[in-house]
């Protein structure tokens, strides 16, 4: 069982990479411990946000602009939705470094971004309650991605182009050999000329020799019953709110599913091998979300319709880690997407295929190299 490329981890980045690899004719094996889409990692929960003016740094904007193009292409070729343009509203204090970086990145890259006063925000979205010294930054062209649909669509495309899937097949070890890489699984051995490791919270276990500074973290999201005329997707945007040192985010109610709310910071460090769906184990699971709603969206603080847990894989500086193994150029890895990576899944799949097949990509990835931690 020999392949041109093996992709280990078929979640967000891995399934996209497999799709781009097979489209270019690479004989590709896709291995996953589960059967994506699933609820054991970081891609479930229906929706993820895509925003273009990037508070995490202007270096991300070129990537997310390309990602948007690729998501829309995928949306057009599937019978189910992948992207929905709801707009994204960011709220925070006037002196917020995050919002000011957003505005700077919008100016630099000519993005559609409206700066709104607190009165403007409340008049436009009467379900919101924000302090007088808060501002809004509204991106009209961004919105949400249907995350599980996206994984499914890339999986279907990869299979159409000839990918071999090895699902429910945990990888035990990845070993460089003279002809490429040997991959030991519980179901047998595979060999490939090159390997891409996109194993999320399990990346550190699969690459123990390069000391990846990663911390898998348990996070929660909840869906709350709301007045659809205020919080339905016909009029309410995707959103995030900077609340002191905390950051909350969410999505409008889609087809009556409820307003979705989560928190990007906080959470509990966890071993991914023991992660399970146990929303409500901690009082803070629902409590943090309700405290946010009672302050900023009091009319949305209704009955909890459902709650779920997921995994963030946090890098120590919250930037991505994308690089070749320092000792083996047949091994490429992408990890540490730190809770803001899904929106880049499409472009990251394209980039990983380029790096694997061509050895280079037109995008500047210097911010994401492993060497920054050694320095």
Short mmCIF file of C-alpha atoms in Angstrom, two decimals:
data_model
loop_
_atom_site.label_atom_id
_atom_site.label_comp_id
_atom_site.label_asym_id
_atom_site.label_seq_id
_atom_site.Cartn_x
_atom_site.Cartn_y
_atom_site.Cartn_z
CA UNK A 1 0.00 0.00 0.00
CA UNK A 2 2.13 2.82 -1.35
CA UNK A 3 0.89 6.35 -2.04
CA UNK A 4 2.23 9.66 -3.31
CA UNK A 5 0.88 11.48 -0.25
CA UNK A 6 -0.71 10.41 3.01
CA UNK A 7 -2.81 12.91 4.94
CA UNK A 8 -3.07 12.07 8.65
CA UNK A 9 -6.07 13.77 10.17
CA UNK A 10 -9.07 14.35 7.91
CA UNK A 11 -10.71 17.25 9.68
CA UNK A 12 -10.75 20.83 8.47
CA UNK A 13 -7.29 21.19 6.95
CA UNK A 14 -6.66 17.55 6.12
CA UNK A 15 -9.83 16.91 4.14
CA UNK A 16 -9.35 20.14 2.20
CA UNK A 17 -5.73 19.20 1.47
CA UNK A 18 -6.82 15.78 0.21
CA UNK A 19 -9.30 17.44 -2.12
CA UNK A 20 -6.66 19.70 -3.66
CA UNK A 21 -4.05 16.92 -3.85
CA UNK A 22 -6.32 14.51 -5.67
CA UNK A 23 -7.54 17.24 -8.03
CA UNK A 24 -3.91 17.53 -9.14
CA UNK A 25 -3.62 13.81 -9.70
CA UNK A 26 -1.72 12.78 -6.58
CA UNK A 27 -2.41 9.23 -5.38
CA UNK A 28 -3.61 10.20 -1.91
CA UNK A 29 -4.37 8.25 1.27
CA UNK A 30 -6.50 9.98 3.92
CA UNK A 31 -6.30 8.52 7.44
CA UNK A 32 -8.39 9.51 10.44
CA UNK A 33 -9.00 8.03 13.87
CA UNK A 34 -12.71 8.80 13.45
CA UNK A 35 -15.04 9.28 10.47
CA UNK A 36 -15.33 13.00 9.58
CA UNK A 37 -17.43 14.98 9.97
CA UNK A 38 -17.68 13.99 13.64
CA UNK A 39 -17.93 15.58 17.10
CA UNK A 40 -14.55 14.49 18.50
CA UNK A 41 -12.47 17.43 17.24
CA UNK A 42 -12.76 21.05 16.20
CA UNK A 43 -15.07 21.19 13.18
CA UNK A 44 -18.52 20.23 14.49
CA UNK A 45 -21.26 22.44 15.86
CA UNK A 46 -22.77 23.48 12.51
CA UNK A 47 -21.15 26.88 11.95
CA UNK A 48 -17.89 28.81 11.95
CA UNK A 49 -17.25 32.49 11.29
CA UNK A 50 -15.34 33.97 8.40
CA UNK A 51 -14.21 37.57 8.80
CA UNK A 52 -11.78 39.43 6.57
CA UNK A 53 -10.59 42.48 8.53
CA UNK A 54 -8.39 40.60 10.93
CA UNK A 55 -7.77 41.72 14.51
CA UNK A 56 -5.19 38.96 14.98
CA UNK A 57 -2.90 40.61 12.45
CA UNK A 58 -2.85 42.00 8.93
CA UNK A 59 -0.65 39.10 7.76
CA UNK A 60 -3.76 36.91 7.77
CA UNK A 61 -5.81 39.03 5.36
CA UNK A 62 -4.32 37.78 2.08
CA UNK A 63 -4.97 34.22 3.26
CA UNK A 64 -8.57 34.83 4.28
CA UNK A 65 -9.36 36.66 1.03
CA UNK A 66 -8.22 33.62 -0.93
CA UNK A 67 -10.10 31.37 1.50
CA UNK A 68 -13.31 33.29 0.77
CA UNK A 69 -12.92 32.74 -2.97
CA UNK A 70 -12.39 29.01 -2.45
CA UNK A 71 -15.31 28.65 -0.02
CA UNK A 72 -17.63 30.31 -2.52
CA UNK A 73 -16.40 27.96 -5.25
CA UNK A 74 -17.13 24.99 -2.99
CA UNK A 75 -20.55 26.43 -2.12
CA UNK A 76 -21.49 26.65 -5.79
CA UNK A 77 -20.62 23.01 -6.51
CA UNK A 78 -22.47 21.41 -3.58
CA UNK A 79 -26.21 20.79 -3.15
CA UNK A 80 -26.07 22.06 0.45
CA UNK A 81 -24.90 25.42 1.81
CA UNK A 82 -21.27 26.05 2.69
CA UNK A 83 -21.16 29.87 2.99
CA UNK A 84 -23.85 32.35 4.07
CA UNK A 85 -23.27 36.10 3.94
CA UNK A 86 -24.67 37.33 7.25
CA UNK A 87 -22.08 40.05 7.78
CA UNK A 88 -19.94 40.06 10.92
CA UNK A 89 -20.36 42.64 13.70
CA UNK A 90 -17.47 43.20 16.11
CA UNK A 91 -18.15 45.09 19.35
CA UNK A 92 -15.75 46.44 21.93
CA UNK A 93 -14.34 49.53 23.65
CA UNK A 94 -13.23 52.46 21.53
CA UNK A 95 -9.60 51.81 22.50
CA UNK A 96 -9.75 48.08 21.72
CA UNK A 97 -6.44 46.98 20.17
CA UNK A 98 -8.27 44.15 18.40
CA UNK A 99 -10.86 46.39 16.76
CA UNK A 100 -8.27 49.00 15.87
CA UNK A 101 -6.17 46.34 14.15
CA UNK A 102 -9.31 45.26 12.29
CA UNK A 103 -9.86 48.79 11.05
CA UNK A 104 -6.20 49.15 10.08
CA UNK A 105 -6.26 45.87 8.15
CA UNK A 106 -9.48 46.94 6.39
CA UNK A 107 -7.87 50.22 5.32
CA UNK A 108 -4.70 48.53 4.15
CA UNK A 109 -6.51 45.87 2.13
CA UNK A 110 -9.51 47.92 0.96
CA UNK A 111 -12.09 45.82 2.80
CA UNK A 112 -15.72 46.73 3.36
CA UNK A 113 -15.92 47.75 7.03
CA UNK A 114 -18.33 50.17 8.69
CA UNK A 115 -17.44 51.88 11.98
CA UNK A 116 -20.55 52.36 14.10
CA UNK A 117 -21.25 54.20 17.36
CA UNK A 118 -23.02 52.39 20.19
CA UNK A 119 -26.21 54.28 19.30
CA UNK A 120 -25.86 53.19 15.66
CA UNK A 121 -25.49 49.58 16.75
CA UNK A 122 -28.54 49.59 19.05
CA UNK A 123 -30.70 51.35 16.49
CA UNK A 124 -29.77 48.84 13.80
CA UNK A 125 -29.96 45.72 16.00
CA UNK A 126 -32.38 46.44 18.88
CA UNK A 127 -31.66 43.08 20.50
CA UNK A 128 -28.24 44.38 21.58
CA UNK A 129 -27.33 46.31 24.71
CA UNK A 130 -23.82 47.79 24.79
CA UNK A 131 -22.05 50.53 26.81
CA UNK A 132 -21.91 54.06 25.43
CA UNK A 133 -18.12 53.86 25.04
CA UNK A 134 -18.33 50.78 22.79
CA UNK A 135 -18.08 50.88 19.01
CA UNK A 136 -19.10 48.47 16.30
CA UNK A 137 -17.12 47.30 13.28
CA UNK A 138 -19.44 45.74 10.70
CA UNK A 139 -18.13 43.74 7.76
CA UNK A 140 -20.83 43.48 5.15
CA UNK A 141 -19.26 40.84 2.87
CA UNK A 142 -18.32 38.21 5.45
CA UNK A 143 -20.48 35.76 7.36
CA UNK A 144 -20.60 32.13 8.39
CA UNK A 145 -19.47 28.76 7.09
CA UNK A 146 -21.41 25.55 7.56
CA UNK A 147 -18.47 23.64 8.94
CA UNK A 148 -19.71 20.06 8.76
CA UNK A 149 -21.10 20.65 5.26
CA UNK A 150 -17.68 21.97 4.23
CA UNK A 151 -15.89 18.86 5.51
CA UNK A 152 -18.45 16.66 3.77
CA UNK A 153 -18.06 18.56 0.49
CA UNK A 154 -14.26 18.30 0.49
CA UNK A 155 -14.52 14.61 1.35
CA UNK A 156 -16.89 13.98 -1.57
CA UNK A 157 -14.60 15.90 -3.93
CA UNK A 158 -11.52 13.98 -2.77
CA UNK A 159 -13.28 10.64 -3.27
CA UNK A 160 -14.48 11.69 -6.73
CA UNK A 161 -10.87 12.37 -7.66
CA UNK A 162 -9.68 8.99 -6.40
CA UNK A 163 -8.65 9.44 -2.76
CA UNK A 164 -8.35 6.31 -0.63
CA UNK A 165 -9.99 6.75 2.77
CA UNK A 166 -8.91 4.88 5.89
CA UNK A 167 -11.45 6.04 8.44
CA UNK A 168 -11.69 4.86 12.07
CA UNK A 169 -7.99 4.05 11.75
CA UNK A 170 -5.88 5.56 14.55
CA UNK A 171 -2.25 6.17 13.66
CA UNK A 172 0.30 4.72 16.08
CA UNK A 173 3.51 6.20 14.64
CA UNK A 174 4.96 8.09 11.69
CA UNK A 175 8.52 7.11 10.72
CA UNK A 176 10.73 8.59 7.99
CA UNK A 177 12.33 5.96 5.76
CA UNK A 178 14.66 6.32 2.72
CA UNK A 179 11.75 6.15 0.27
CA UNK A 180 9.46 8.49 2.20
CA UNK A 181 7.40 7.79 5.29
CA UNK A 182 6.11 4.64 6.98
CA UNK A 183 2.81 4.96 8.85
CA UNK A 184 1.84 2.38 11.46
CA UNK A 185 -1.85 2.13 12.33
CA UNK A 186 -3.89 -0.27 14.40
CA UNK A 187 -5.04 -1.84 11.13
CA UNK A 188 -1.68 -2.21 9.42
CA UNK A 189 1.14 -0.34 7.70
CA UNK A 190 1.01 2.26 4.95
CA UNK A 191 3.80 3.91 3.00
CA UNK A 192 3.89 7.23 1.18
CA UNK A 193 6.49 9.39 -0.49
CA UNK A 194 5.28 12.34 1.58
CA UNK A 195 2.99 12.88 4.54
CA UNK A 196 0.93 15.80 5.80
CA UNK A 197 0.03 15.72 9.50
CA UNK A 198 -3.13 17.71 10.20
CA UNK A 199 -4.20 15.87 13.33
CA UNK A 200 -5.40 18.83 15.41
CA UNK A 201 -5.27 18.08 19.12
CA UNK A 202 -3.33 14.86 18.42
CA UNK A 203 -0.50 16.51 16.44
CA UNK A 204 1.80 16.70 19.46
CA UNK A 205 1.40 12.96 20.10
CA UNK A 206 2.16 12.07 16.47
CA UNK A 207 5.21 14.37 16.25
CA UNK A 208 6.85 13.93 19.67
CA UNK A 209 10.36 14.76 18.47
CA UNK A 210 9.76 18.42 17.58
CA UNK A 211 8.28 19.75 20.85
CA UNK A 212 5.21 21.43 19.43
CA UNK A 213 3.98 24.09 21.92
CA UNK A 214 0.34 22.99 21.81
CA UNK A 215 -2.39 22.74 24.44
CA UNK A 216 -5.68 21.01 23.58
CA UNK A 217 -8.44 22.90 25.35
CA UNK A 218 -12.05 21.99 26.04
CA UNK A 219 -14.51 24.67 24.89
CA UNK A 220 -18.29 24.93 24.92
CA UNK A 221 -21.02 26.50 22.82
CA UNK A 222 -24.73 26.86 23.50
CA UNK A 223 -27.85 27.53 21.46
CA UNK A 224 -30.54 29.66 23.11
CA UNK A 225 -34.20 30.05 22.24
CA UNK A 226 -34.78 33.59 20.94
CA UNK A 227 -37.23 35.91 19.23
CA UNK A 228 -36.53 35.21 15.56
CA UNK A 229 -37.58 38.74 14.57
CA UNK A 230 -34.64 40.07 16.60
CA UNK A 231 -32.03 37.33 16.33
CA UNK A 232 -32.89 35.30 13.24
CA UNK A 233 -30.50 35.31 10.30
CA UNK A 234 -32.90 37.42 8.23
CA UNK A 235 -31.73 40.47 10.18
CA UNK A 236 -29.08 39.58 12.80
CA UNK A 237 -25.40 39.12 11.88
CA UNK A 238 -22.67 36.81 13.06
CA UNK A 239 -20.88 38.64 15.88
CA UNK A 240 -18.12 38.86 18.45
CA UNK A 241 -17.88 41.00 21.57
CA UNK A 242 -14.80 42.05 23.52
CA UNK A 243 -15.80 42.03 27.19
CA UNK A 244 -12.93 43.25 29.38
CA UNK A 245 -10.29 40.54 28.77
CA UNK A 246 -12.81 38.01 27.52
CA UNK A 247 -14.04 37.46 23.97
CA UNK A 248 -17.42 36.00 23.08
CA UNK A 249 -18.73 35.15 19.63
CA UNK A 250 -21.85 33.81 18.04
CA UNK A 251 -24.25 33.38 15.17
CA UNK A 252 -27.85 34.30 14.42
CA UNK A 253 -30.55 31.70 14.78
CA UNK A 254 -30.64 29.57 11.63
CA UNK A 255 -33.99 27.96 10.80
CA UNK A 256 -35.10 28.38 14.41
CA UNK A 257 -32.10 26.49 15.85
CA UNK A 258 -31.42 29.25 18.37
CA UNK A 259 -28.79 31.93 18.84
CA UNK A 260 -25.39 30.24 19.10
CA UNK A 261 -22.90 31.67 21.62
CA UNK A 262 -19.38 30.65 22.64
CA UNK A 263 -16.27 32.07 24.28
CA UNK A 264 -12.89 32.14 22.56
CA UNK A 265 -10.74 32.44 25.70
CA UNK A 266 -10.89 30.35 28.86
CA UNK A 267 -11.78 26.67 28.75
CA UNK A 268 -10.15 23.66 30.40
CA UNK A 269 -6.86 22.04 29.32
CA UNK A 270 -7.61 18.46 28.35
CA UNK A 271 -6.13 15.27 26.98
CA UNK A 272 -7.91 14.81 23.62
CA UNK A 273 -8.05 11.07 24.19
CA UNK A 274 -10.52 11.60 27.05
CA UNK A 275 -12.56 14.36 25.46
CA UNK A 276 -16.28 13.64 25.34
CA UNK A 277 -19.55 15.48 24.84
CA UNK A 278 -20.25 16.52 28.44
CA UNK A 279 -21.67 20.06 28.26
CA UNK A 280 -22.81 21.03 31.75
CA UNK A 281 -20.03 19.27 33.62
CA UNK A 282 -18.85 22.68 34.85
CA UNK A 283 -21.12 25.45 36.12
CA UNK A 284 -19.23 27.83 33.84
CA UNK A 285 -20.33 25.90 30.74
CA UNK A 286 -23.72 27.53 30.72
CA UNK A 287 -22.97 30.17 33.32
CA UNK A 288 -20.40 32.12 31.27
CA UNK A 289 -22.70 32.18 28.27
CA UNK A 290 -25.67 33.37 30.31
CA UNK A 291 -23.66 36.13 31.98
CA UNK A 292 -22.66 37.35 28.53
CA UNK A 293 -26.24 37.24 27.26
CA UNK A 294 -27.67 38.98 30.31
CA UNK A 295 -25.26 41.87 29.74
CA UNK A 296 -25.23 42.28 25.95
CA UNK A 297 -28.32 40.45 24.65
CA UNK A 298 -30.78 40.22 27.56
CA UNK A 299 -33.69 39.30 25.28
CA UNK A 300 -31.70 36.29 24.05
CA UNK A 301 -31.17 34.89 27.55
CA UNK A 302 -33.93 32.32 27.16
CA UNK A 303 -34.10 28.55 27.49
CA UNK A 304 -31.00 26.59 26.47
CA UNK A 305 -31.91 24.50 23.45
CA UNK A 306 -28.65 22.53 23.32
CA UNK A 307 -25.01 22.69 24.38
CA UNK A 308 -21.90 21.04 22.93
CA UNK A 309 -18.20 20.78 23.63
CA UNK A 310 -15.32 20.93 21.17
CA UNK A 311 -11.53 21.08 21.16
CA UNK A 312 -9.35 24.07 20.47
CA UNK A 313 -5.69 23.27 19.89
CA UNK A 314 -3.93 26.36 21.18
CA UNK A 315 -0.40 27.25 20.18
CA UNK A 316 1.56 29.17 22.81
CA UNK A 317 1.28 32.43 20.82
CA UNK A 318 -2.13 31.66 19.23
CA UNK A 319 -0.68 31.80 15.71
CA UNK A 320 -0.76 28.79 13.39
CA UNK A 321 2.15 26.38 13.03
CA UNK A 322 2.73 25.31 9.41
CA UNK A 323 6.12 23.92 8.42
CA UNK A 324 8.18 21.01 7.20
CA UNK A 325 9.73 18.72 9.78
CA UNK A 326 13.16 20.24 10.52
CA UNK A 327 14.93 16.94 9.81
CA UNK A 328 12.69 15.32 7.19
CA UNK A 329 11.43 17.29 4.21
CA UNK A 330 9.05 14.44 3.36
CA UNK A 331 6.96 15.42 6.40
CA UNK A 332 4.78 18.54 6.50
CA UNK A 333 2.53 19.55 9.38
CA UNK A 334 -0.15 22.14 10.09
CA UNK A 335 -1.52 22.58 13.59
CA UNK A 336 -2.13 25.03 16.44
CA UNK A 337 -5.02 26.79 14.75
CA UNK A 338 -6.00 28.17 18.16
CA UNK A 339 -9.73 28.58 17.71
CA UNK A 340 -9.58 30.86 14.67
CA UNK A 341 -8.41 28.46 11.98
CA UNK A 342 -11.52 27.01 10.36
CA UNK A 343 -12.10 29.99 8.08
CA UNK A 344 -8.68 29.29 6.55
CA UNK A 345 -9.41 25.62 5.89
CA UNK A 346 -9.96 26.05 2.16
CA UNK A 347 -6.82 28.07 1.47
CA UNK A 348 -4.78 25.97 3.88
CA UNK A 349 -5.77 22.86 1.96
CA UNK A 350 -4.59 24.52 -1.23
CA UNK A 351 -1.34 25.66 0.40
CA UNK A 352 -0.57 22.24 1.87
CA UNK A 353 -1.06 20.64 -1.54
CA UNK A 354 1.29 23.22 -3.11
CA UNK A 355 3.97 22.73 -0.47
CA UNK A 356 3.75 18.96 -0.83
CA UNK A 357 3.74 18.75 -4.62
CA UNK A 358 5.72 21.88 -5.56
CA UNK A 359 7.81 22.58 -2.46
CA UNK A 360 6.54 26.17 -2.32
CA UNK A 361 3.45 28.39 -2.18
CA UNK A 362 2.88 32.00 -3.25
CA UNK A 363 1.73 32.90 0.28
CA UNK A 364 4.08 34.24 2.94
CA UNK A 365 4.03 31.71 5.79
CA UNK A 366 6.98 33.13 7.73
CA UNK A 367 4.73 34.02 10.69
CA UNK A 368 3.75 30.37 11.07
CA UNK A 369 7.14 28.65 11.02
CA UNK A 370 8.23 26.40 13.86
CA UNK A 371 11.55 28.21 14.22
CA UNK A 372 9.89 31.18 15.92
CA UNK A 373 9.59 29.16 19.13
CA UNK A 374 13.22 28.09 19.03
CA UNK A 375 14.30 31.70 18.57
#
